[in-house]
JSON list of C-alpha atoms in Angstrom, two decimals:
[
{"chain": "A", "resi": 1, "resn": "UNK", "atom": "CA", "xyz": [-95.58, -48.07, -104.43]},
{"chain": "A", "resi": 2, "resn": "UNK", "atom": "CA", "xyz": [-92.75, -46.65, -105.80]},
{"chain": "A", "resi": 3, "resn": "UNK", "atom": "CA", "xyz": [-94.05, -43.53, -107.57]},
{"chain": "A", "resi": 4, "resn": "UNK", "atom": "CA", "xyz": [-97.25, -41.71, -106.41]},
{"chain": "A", "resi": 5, "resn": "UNK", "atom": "CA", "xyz": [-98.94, -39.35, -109.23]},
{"chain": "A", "resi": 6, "resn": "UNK", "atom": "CA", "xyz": [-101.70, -36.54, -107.94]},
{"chain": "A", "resi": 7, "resn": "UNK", "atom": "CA", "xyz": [-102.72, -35.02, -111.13]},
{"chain": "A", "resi": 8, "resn": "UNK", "atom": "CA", "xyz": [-104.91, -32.05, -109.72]},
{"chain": "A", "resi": 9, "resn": "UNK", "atom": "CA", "xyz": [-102.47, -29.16, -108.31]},
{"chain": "A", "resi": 10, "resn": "UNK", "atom": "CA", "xyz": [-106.05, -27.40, -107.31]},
{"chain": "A", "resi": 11, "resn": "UNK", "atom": "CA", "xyz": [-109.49, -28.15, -106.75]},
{"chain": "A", "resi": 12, "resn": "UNK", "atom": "CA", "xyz": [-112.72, -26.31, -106.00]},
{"chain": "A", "resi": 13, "resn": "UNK", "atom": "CA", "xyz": [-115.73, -27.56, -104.40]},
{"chain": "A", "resi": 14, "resn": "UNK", "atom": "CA", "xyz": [-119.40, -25.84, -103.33]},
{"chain": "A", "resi": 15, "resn": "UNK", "atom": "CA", "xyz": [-119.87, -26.58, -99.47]},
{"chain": "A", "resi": 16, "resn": "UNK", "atom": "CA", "xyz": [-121.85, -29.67, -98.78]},
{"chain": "A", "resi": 17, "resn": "UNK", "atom": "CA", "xyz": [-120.89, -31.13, -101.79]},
{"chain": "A", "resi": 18, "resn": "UNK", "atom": "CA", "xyz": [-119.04, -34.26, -102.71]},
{"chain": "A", "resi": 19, "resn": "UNK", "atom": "CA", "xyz": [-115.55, -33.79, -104.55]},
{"chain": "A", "resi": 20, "resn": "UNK", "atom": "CA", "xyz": [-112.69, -36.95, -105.67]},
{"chain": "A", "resi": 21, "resn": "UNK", "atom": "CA", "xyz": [-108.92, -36.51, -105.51]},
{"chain": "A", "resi": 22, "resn": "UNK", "atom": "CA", "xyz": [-107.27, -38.04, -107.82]},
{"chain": "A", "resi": 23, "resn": "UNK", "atom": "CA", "xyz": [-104.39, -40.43, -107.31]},
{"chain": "A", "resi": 24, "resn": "UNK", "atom": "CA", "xyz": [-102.58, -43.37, -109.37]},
{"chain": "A", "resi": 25, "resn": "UNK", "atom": "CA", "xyz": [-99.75, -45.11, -108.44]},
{"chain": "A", "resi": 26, "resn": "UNK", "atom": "CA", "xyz": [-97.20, -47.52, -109.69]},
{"chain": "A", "resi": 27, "resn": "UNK", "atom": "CA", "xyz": [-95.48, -50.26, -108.13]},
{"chain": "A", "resi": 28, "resn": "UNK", "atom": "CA", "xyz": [-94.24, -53.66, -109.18]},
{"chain": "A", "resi": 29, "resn": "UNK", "atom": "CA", "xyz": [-94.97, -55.22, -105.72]},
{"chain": "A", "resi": 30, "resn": "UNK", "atom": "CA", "xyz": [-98.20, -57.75, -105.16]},
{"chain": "A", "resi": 31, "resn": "UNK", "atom": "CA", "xyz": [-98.39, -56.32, -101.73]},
{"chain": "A", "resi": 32, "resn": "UNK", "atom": "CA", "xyz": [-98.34, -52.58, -101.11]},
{"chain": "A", "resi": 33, "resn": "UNK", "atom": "CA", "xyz": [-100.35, -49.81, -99.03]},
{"chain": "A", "resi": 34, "resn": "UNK", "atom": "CA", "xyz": [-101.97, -46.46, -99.97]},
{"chain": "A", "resi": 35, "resn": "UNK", "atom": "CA", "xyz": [-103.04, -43.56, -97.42]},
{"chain": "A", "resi": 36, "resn": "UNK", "atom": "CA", "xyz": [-104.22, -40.36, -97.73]},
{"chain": "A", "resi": 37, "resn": "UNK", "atom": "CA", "xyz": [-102.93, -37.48, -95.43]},
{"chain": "A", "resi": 38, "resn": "UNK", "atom": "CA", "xyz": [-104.52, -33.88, -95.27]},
{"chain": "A", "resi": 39, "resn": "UNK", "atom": "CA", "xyz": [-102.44, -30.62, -94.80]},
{"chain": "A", "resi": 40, "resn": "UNK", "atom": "CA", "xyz": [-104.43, -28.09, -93.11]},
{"chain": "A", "resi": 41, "resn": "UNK", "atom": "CA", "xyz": [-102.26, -24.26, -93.45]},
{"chain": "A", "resi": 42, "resn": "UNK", "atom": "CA", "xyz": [-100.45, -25.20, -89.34]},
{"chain": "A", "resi": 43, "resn": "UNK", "atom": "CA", "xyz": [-98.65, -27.57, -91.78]},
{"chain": "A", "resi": 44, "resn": "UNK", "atom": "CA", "xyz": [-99.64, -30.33, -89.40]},
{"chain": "A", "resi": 45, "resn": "UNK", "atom": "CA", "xyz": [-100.35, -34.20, -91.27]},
{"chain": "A", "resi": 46, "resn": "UNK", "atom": "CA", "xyz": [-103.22, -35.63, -90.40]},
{"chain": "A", "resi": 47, "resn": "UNK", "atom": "CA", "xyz": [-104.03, -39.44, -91.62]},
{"chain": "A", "resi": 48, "resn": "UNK", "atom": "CA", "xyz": [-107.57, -39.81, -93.41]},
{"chain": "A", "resi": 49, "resn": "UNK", "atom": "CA", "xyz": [-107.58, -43.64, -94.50]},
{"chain": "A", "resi": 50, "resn": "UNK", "atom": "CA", "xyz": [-105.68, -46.47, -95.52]},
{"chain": "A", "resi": 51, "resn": "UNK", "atom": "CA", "xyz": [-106.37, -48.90, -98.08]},
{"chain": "A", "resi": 52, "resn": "UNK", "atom": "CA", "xyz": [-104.12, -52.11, -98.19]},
{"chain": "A", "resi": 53, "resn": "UNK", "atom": "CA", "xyz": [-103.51, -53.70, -101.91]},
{"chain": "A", "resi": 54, "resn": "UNK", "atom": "CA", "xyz": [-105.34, -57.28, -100.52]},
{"chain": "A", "resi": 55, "resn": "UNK", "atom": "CA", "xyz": [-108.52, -55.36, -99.29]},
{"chain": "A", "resi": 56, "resn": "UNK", "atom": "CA", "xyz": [-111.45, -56.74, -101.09]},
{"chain": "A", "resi": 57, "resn": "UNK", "atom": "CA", "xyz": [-113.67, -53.31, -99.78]},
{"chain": "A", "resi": 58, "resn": "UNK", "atom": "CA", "xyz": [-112.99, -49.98, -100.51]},
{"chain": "A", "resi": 59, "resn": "UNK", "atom": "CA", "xyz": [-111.91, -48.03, -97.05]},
{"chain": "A", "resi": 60, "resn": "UNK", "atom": "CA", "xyz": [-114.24, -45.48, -95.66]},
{"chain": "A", "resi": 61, "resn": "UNK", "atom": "CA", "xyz": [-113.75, -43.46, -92.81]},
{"chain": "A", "resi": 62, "resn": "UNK", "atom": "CA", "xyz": [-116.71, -40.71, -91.79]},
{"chain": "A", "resi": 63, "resn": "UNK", "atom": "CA", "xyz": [-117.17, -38.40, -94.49]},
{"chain": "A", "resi": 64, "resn": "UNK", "atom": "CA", "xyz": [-113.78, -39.83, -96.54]},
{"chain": "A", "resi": 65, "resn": "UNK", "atom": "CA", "xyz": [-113.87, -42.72, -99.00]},
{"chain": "A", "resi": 66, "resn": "UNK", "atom": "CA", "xyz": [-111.51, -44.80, -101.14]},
{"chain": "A", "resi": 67, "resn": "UNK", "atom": "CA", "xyz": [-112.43, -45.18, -104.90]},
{"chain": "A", "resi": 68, "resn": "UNK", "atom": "CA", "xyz": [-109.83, -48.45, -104.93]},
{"chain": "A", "resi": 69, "resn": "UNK", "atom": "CA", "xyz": [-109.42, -49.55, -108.47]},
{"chain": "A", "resi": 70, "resn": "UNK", "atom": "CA", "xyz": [-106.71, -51.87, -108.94]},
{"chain": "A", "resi": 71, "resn": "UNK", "atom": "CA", "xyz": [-106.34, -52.72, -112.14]},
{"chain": "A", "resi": 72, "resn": "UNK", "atom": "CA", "xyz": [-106.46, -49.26, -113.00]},
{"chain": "A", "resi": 73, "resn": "UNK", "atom": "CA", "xyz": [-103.52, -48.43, -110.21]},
{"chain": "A", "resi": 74, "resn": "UNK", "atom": "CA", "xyz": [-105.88, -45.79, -108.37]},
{"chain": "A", "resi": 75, "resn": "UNK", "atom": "CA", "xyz": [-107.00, -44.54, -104.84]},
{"chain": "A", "resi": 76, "resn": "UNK", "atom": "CA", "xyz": [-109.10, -41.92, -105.26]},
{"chain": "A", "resi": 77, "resn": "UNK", "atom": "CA", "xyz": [-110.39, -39.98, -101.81]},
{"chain": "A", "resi": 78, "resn": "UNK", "atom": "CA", "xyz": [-113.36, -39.33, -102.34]},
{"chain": "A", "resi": 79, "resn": "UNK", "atom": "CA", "xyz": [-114.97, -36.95, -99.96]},
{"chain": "A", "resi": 80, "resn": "UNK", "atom": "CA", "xyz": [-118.42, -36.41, -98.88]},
{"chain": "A", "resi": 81, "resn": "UNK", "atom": "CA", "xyz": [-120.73, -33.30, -97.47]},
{"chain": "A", "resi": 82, "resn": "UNK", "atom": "CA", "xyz": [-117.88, -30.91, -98.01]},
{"chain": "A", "resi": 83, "resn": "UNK", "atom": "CA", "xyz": [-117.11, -28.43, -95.19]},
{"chain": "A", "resi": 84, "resn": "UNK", "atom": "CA", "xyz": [-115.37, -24.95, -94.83]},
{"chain": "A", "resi": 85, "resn": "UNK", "atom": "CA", "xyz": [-113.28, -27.06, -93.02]},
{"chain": "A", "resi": 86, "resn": "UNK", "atom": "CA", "xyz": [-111.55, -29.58, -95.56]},
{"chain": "A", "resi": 87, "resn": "UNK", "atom": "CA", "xyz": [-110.30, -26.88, -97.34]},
{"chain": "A", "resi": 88, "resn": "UNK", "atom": "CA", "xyz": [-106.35, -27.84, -97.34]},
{"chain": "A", "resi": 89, "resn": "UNK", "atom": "CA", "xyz": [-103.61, -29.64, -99.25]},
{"chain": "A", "resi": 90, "resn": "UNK", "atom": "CA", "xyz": [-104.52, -33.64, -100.03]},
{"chain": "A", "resi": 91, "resn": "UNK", "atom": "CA", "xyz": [-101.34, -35.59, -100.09]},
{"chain": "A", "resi": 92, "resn": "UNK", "atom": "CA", "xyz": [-101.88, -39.47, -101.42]},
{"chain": "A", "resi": 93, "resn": "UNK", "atom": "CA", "xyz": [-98.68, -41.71, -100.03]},
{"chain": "A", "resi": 94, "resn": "UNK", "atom": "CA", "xyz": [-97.44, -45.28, -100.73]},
{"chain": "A", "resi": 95, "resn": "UNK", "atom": "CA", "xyz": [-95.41, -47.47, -98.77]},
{"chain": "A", "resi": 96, "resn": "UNK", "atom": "CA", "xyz": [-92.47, -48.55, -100.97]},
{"chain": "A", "resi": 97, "resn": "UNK", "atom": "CA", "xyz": [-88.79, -50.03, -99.99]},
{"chain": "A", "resi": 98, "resn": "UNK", "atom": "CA", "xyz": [-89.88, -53.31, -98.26]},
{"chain": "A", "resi": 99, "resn": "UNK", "atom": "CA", "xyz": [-93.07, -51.22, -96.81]},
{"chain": "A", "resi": 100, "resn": "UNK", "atom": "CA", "xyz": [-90.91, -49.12, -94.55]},
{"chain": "A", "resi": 101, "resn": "UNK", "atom": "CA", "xyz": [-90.92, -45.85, -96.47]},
{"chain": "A", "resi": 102, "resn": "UNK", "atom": "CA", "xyz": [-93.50, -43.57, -97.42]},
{"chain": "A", "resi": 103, "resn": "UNK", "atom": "CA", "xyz": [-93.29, -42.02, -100.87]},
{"chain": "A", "resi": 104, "resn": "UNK", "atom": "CA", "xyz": [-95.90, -39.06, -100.97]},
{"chain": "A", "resi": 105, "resn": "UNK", "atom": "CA", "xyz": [-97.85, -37.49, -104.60]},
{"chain": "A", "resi": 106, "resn": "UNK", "atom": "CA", "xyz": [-97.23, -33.94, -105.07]},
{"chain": "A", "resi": 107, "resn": "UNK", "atom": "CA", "xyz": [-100.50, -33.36, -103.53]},
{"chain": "A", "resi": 108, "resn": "UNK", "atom": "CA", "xyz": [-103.67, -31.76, -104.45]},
{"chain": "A", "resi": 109, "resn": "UNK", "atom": "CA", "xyz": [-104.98, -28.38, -102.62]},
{"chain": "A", "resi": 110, "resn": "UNK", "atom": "CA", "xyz": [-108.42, -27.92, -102.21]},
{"chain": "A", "resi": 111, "resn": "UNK", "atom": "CA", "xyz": [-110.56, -25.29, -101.66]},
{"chain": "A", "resi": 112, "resn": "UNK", "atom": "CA", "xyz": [-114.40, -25.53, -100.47]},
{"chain": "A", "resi": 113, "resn": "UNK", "atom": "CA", "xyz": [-116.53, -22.25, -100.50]},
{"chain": "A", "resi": 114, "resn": "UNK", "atom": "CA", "xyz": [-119.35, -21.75, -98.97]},
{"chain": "B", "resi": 1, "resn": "UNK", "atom": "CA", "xyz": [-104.39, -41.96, -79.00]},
{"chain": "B", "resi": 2, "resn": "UNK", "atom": "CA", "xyz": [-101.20, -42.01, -81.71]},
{"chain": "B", "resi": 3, "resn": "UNK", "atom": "CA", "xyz": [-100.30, -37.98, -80.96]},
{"chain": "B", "resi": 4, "resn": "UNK", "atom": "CA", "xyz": [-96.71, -37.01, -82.36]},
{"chain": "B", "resi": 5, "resn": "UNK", "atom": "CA", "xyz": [-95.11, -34.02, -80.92]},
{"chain": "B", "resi": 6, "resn": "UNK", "atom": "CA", "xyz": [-92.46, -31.89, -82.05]},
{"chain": "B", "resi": 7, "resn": "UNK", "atom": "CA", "xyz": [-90.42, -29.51, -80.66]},
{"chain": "B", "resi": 8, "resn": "UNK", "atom": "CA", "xyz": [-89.47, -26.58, -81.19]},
{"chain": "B", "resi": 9, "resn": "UNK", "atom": "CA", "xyz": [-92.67, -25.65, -83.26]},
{"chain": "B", "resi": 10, "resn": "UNK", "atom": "CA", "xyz": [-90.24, -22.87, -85.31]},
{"chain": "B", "resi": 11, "resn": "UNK", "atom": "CA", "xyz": [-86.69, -21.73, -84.91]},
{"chain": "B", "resi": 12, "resn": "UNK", "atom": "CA", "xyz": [-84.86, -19.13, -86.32]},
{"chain": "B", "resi": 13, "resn": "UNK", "atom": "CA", "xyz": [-80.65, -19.10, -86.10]},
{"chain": "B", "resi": 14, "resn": "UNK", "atom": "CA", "xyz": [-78.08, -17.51, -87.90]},
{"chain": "B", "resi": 15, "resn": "UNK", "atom": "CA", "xyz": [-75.69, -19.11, -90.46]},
{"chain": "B", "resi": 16, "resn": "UNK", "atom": "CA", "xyz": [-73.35, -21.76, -89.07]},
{"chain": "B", "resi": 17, "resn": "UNK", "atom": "CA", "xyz": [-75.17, -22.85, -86.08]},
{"chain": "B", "resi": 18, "resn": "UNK", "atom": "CA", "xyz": [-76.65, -25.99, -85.03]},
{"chain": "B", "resi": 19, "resn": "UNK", "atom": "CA", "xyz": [-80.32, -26.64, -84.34]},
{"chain": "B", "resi": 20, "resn": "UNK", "atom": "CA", "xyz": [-81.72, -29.88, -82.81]},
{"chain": "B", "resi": 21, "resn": "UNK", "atom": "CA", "xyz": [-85.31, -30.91, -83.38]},
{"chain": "B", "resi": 22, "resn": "UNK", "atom": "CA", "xyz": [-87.26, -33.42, -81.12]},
{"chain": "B", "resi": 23, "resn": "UNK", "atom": "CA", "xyz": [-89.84, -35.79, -82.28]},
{"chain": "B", "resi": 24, "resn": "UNK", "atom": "CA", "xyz": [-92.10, -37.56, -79.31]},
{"chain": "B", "resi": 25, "resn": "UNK", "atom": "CA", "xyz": [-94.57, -40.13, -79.69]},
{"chain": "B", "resi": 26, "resn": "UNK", "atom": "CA", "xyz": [-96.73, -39.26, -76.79]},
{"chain": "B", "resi": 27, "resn": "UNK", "atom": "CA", "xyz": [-99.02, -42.00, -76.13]},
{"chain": "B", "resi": 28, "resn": "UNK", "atom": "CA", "xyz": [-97.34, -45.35, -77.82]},
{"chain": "B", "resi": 29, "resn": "UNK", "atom": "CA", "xyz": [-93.98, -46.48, -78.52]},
{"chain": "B", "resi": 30, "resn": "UNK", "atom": "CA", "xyz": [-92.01, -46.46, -81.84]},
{"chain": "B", "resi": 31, "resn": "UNK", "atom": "CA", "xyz": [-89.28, -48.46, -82.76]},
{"chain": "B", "resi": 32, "resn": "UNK", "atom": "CA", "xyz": [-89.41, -46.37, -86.09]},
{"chain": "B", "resi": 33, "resn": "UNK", "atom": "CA", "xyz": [-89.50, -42.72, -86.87]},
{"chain": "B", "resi": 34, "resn": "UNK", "atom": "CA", "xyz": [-89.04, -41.20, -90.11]},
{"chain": "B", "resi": 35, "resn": "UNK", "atom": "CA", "xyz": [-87.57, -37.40, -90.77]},
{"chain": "B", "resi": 36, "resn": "UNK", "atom": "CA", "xyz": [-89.21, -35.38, -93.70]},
{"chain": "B", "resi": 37, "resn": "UNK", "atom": "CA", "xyz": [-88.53, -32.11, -95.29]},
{"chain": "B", "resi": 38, "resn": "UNK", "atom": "CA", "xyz": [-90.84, -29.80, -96.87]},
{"chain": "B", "resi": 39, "resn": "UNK", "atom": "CA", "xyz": [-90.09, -26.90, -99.21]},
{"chain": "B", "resi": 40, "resn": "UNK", "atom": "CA", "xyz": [-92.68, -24.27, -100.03]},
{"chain": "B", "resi": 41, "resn": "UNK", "atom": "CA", "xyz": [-95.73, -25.57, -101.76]},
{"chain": "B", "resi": 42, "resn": "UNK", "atom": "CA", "xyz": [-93.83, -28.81, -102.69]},
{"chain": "B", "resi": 43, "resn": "UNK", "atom": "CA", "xyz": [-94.35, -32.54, -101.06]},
{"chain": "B", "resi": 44, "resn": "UNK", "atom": "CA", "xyz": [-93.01, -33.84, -98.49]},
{"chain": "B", "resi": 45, "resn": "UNK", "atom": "CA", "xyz": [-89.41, -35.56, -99.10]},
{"chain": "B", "resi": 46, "resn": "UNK", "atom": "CA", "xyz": [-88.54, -38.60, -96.84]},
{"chain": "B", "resi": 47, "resn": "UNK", "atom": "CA", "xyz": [-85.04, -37.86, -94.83]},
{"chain": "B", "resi": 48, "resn": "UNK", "atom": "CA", "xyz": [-84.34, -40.76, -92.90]},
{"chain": "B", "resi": 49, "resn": "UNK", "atom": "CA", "xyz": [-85.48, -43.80, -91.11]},
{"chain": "B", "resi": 50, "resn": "UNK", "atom": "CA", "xyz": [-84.76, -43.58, -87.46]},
{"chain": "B", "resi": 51, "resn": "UNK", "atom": "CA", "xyz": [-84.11, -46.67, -85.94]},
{"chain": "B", "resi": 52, "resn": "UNK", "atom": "CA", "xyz": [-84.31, -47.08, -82.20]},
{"chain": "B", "resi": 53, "resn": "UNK", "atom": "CA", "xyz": [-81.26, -48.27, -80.65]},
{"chain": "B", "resi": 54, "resn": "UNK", "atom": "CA", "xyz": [-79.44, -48.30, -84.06]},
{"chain": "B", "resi": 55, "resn": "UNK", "atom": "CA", "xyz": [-77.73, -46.05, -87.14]},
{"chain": "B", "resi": 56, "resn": "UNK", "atom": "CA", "xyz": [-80.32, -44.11, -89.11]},
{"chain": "B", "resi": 57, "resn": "UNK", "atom": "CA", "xyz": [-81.15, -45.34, -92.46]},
{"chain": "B", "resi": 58, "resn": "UNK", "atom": "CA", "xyz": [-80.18, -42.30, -94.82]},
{"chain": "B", "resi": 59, "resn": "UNK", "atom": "CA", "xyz": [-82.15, -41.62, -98.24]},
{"chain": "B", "resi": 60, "resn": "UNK", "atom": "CA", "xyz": [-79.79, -41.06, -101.29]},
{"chain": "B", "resi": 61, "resn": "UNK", "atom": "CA", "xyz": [-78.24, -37.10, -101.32]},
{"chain": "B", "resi": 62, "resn": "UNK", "atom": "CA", "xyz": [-79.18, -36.63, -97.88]},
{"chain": "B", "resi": 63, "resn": "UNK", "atom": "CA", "xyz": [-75.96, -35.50, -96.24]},
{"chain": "B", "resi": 64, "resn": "UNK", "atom": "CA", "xyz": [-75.42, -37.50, -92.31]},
{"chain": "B", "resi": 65, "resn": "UNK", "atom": "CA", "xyz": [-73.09, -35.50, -91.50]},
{"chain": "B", "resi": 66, "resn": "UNK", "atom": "CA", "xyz": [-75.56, -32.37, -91.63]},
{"chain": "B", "resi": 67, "resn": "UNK", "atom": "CA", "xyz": [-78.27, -33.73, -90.48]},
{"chain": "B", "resi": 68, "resn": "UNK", "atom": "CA", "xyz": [-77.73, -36.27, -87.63]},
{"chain": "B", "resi": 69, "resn": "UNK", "atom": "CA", "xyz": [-80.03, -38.42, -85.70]},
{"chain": "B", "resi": 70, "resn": "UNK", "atom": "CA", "xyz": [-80.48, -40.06, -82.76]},
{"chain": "B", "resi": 71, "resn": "UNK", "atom": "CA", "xyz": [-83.29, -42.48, -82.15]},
{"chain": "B", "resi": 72, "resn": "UNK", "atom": "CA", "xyz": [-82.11, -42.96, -78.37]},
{"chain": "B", "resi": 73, "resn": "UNK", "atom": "CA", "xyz": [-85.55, -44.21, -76.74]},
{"chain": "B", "resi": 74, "resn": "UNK", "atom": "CA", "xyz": [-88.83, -46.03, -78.00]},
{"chain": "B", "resi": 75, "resn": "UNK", "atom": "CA", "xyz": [-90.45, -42.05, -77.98]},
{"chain": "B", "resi": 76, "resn": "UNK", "atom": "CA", "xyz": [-87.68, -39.78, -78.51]},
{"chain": "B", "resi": 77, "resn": "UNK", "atom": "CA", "xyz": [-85.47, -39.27, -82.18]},
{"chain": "B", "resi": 78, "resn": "UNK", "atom": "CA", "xyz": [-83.65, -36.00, -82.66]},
{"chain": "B", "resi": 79, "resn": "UNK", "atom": "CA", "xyz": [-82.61, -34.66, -85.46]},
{"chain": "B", "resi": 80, "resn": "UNK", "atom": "CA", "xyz": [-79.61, -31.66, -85.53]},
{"chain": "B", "resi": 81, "resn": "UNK", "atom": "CA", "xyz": [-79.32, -29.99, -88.22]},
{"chain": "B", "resi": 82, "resn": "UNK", "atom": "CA", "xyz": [-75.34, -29.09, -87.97]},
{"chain": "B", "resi": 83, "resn": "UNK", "atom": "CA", "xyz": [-73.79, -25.65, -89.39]},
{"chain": "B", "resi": 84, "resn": "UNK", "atom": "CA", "xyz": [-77.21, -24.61, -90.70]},
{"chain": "B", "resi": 85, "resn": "UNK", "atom": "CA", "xyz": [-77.30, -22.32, -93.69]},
{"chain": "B", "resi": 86, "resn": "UNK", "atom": "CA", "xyz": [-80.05, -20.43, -95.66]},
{"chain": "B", "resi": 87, "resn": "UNK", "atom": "CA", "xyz": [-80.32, -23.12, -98.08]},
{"chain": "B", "resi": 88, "resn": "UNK", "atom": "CA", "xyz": [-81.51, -26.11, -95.19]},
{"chain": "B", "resi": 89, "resn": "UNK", "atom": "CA", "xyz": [-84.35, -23.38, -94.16]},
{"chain": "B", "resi": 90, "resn": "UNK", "atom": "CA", "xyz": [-87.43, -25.42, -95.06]},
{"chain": "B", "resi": 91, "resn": "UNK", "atom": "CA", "xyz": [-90.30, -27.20, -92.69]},
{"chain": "B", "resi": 92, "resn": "UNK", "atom": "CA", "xyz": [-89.16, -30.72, -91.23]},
{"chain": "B", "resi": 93, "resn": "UNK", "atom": "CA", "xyz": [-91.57, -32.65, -90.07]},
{"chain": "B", "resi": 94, "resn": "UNK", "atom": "CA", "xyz": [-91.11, -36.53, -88.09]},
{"chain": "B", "resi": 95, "resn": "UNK", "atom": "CA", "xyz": [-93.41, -39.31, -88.28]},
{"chain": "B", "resi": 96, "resn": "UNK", "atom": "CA", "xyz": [-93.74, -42.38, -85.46]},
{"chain": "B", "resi": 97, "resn": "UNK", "atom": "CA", "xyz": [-95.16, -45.73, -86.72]},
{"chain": "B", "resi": 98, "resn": "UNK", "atom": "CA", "xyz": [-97.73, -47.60, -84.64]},
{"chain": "B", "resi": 99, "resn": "UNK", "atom": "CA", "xyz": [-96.50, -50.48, -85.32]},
{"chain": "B", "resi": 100, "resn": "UNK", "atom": "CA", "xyz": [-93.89, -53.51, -86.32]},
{"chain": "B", "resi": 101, "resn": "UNK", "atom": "CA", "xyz": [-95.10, -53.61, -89.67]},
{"chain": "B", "resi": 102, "resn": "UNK", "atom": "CA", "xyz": [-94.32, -51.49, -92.39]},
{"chain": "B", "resi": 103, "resn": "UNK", "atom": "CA", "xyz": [-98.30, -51.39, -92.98]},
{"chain": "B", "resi": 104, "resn": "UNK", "atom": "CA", "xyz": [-98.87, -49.88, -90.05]},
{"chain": "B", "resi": 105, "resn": "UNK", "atom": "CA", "xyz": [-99.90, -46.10, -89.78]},
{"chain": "B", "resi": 106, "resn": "UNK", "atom": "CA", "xyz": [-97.15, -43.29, -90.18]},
{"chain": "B", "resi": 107, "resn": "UNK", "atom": "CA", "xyz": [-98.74, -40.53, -87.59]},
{"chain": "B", "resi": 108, "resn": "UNK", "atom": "CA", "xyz": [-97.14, -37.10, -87.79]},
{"chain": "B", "resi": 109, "resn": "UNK", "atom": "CA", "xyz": [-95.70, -34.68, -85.75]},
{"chain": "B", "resi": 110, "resn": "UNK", "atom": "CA", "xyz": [-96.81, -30.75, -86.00]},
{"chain": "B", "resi": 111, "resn": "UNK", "atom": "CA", "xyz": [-93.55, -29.61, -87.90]},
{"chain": "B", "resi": 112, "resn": "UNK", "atom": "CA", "xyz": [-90.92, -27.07, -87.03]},
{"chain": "B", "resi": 113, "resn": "UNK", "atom": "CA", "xyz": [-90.01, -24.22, -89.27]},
{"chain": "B", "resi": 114, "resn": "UNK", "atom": "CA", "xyz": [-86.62, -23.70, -89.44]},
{"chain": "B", "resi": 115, "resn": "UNK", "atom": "CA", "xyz": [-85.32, -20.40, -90.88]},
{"chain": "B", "resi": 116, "resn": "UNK", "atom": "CA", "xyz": [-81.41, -19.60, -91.03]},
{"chain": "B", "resi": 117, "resn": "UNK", "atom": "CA", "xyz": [-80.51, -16.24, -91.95]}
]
């Protein structure tokens, strides 16, 4: 993908609640990638899930899900049961040069409260 | 498995010195490592590609001469930031691929903090 677009700069979510990050993308390649990488304030990356362009089922990992609508050019995260605990900065990414580079949105932070 | 580490975790130097930054893949070995920098509440901007055994791969405006890297071993790349000044003080963070493939999962290292006064 050669240009990753995260439309939410913030988001707020009730505790135990479910709550989708937005993400589109745009690439003229057939085959392409799409992860989603969380933030936490250490400023540590931490891979959630990875959805490949040829995947017939959306990815799902635990509490984390991939709305994967290709016509549309989207990978929504989608996740579930919020917790105190995902509160953090939601970067979507997209492998672009020949897959050997990732090109990251400007990420989405997000804040559960309790 | 697939831990990243980084070294130092922050530095802080004065004006004109270098400062060399170690990325480790721990547990697996990687041909390819990437270099990112992040400023303040802005994404993360790819560096370089790190190449085992070969040149890096620079992205366009990053300057080699400043920032060099060396990609000596399957689990060790360095990057030195050379003649540091207040303006390269931002968060660098490395990434090791699994795998071959270019599909394969970029895991990341903790970051190191770099402030130049």
């Amino acid at each position: 993908a050669q240009k990753i677009t995260q439309t939410q700069p913030g988001m707020f979510v009730q505790e135990k609640e479910a709550v989708t990050l937005d993400c589109t993308y745009d690439t003229s390649d057939q085959s392409y990638g799409l992860f989603w990488y969380k933030q936490p304030s250490s400023g540590e990356m931490i891979f959630l899930i990875y959805q490949g362009s040829y995947d017939e089922q959306n990815a799902t990992e635990g509490r984390y899900s991939l709305n994967f609508q290709k016509a549309r050019k989207s990978a929504n995260l989608v996740i579930s049961a919020s917790q105190l605990g995902d509160s953090a900065m939601y970067f979507c990414a997209g492998l672009s040069g020949g897959y050997n580079k990732l090109i990251f949105g400007a990420g989405t932070r997000l804040a559960v409260h309790p | 498995g697939a831990v990243v580490s980084q070294h130092p975790s922050w530095v802080i130097c004065k004006s004109g010195t270098s400062v060399k930054i170690e990325c480790r893949s721990l547990d697996f070995q990687a041909t390819t490592m990437f270099w990112y920098r992040q400023f303040p509440k802005q994404s993360l901007m790819l560096m370089a590609t790190s190449n085992e055994g070969s040149k890096a791969t620079y992205e366009q405006g990053v300057e080699k001469d400043k920032f060099l890297i060396n990609h000596a071993s399957l689990t060790l790349s360095t990057l030195t930031v050379t003649s540091a000044h207040p303006e390269d003080s931002s968060f660098y963070i490395c990434s090791a691929r699994v795998g071959e493939m270019g599909t394969d999962t970029q895991y990341f290292g903790p970051g190191t903090r770099l402030t130049v006064l």
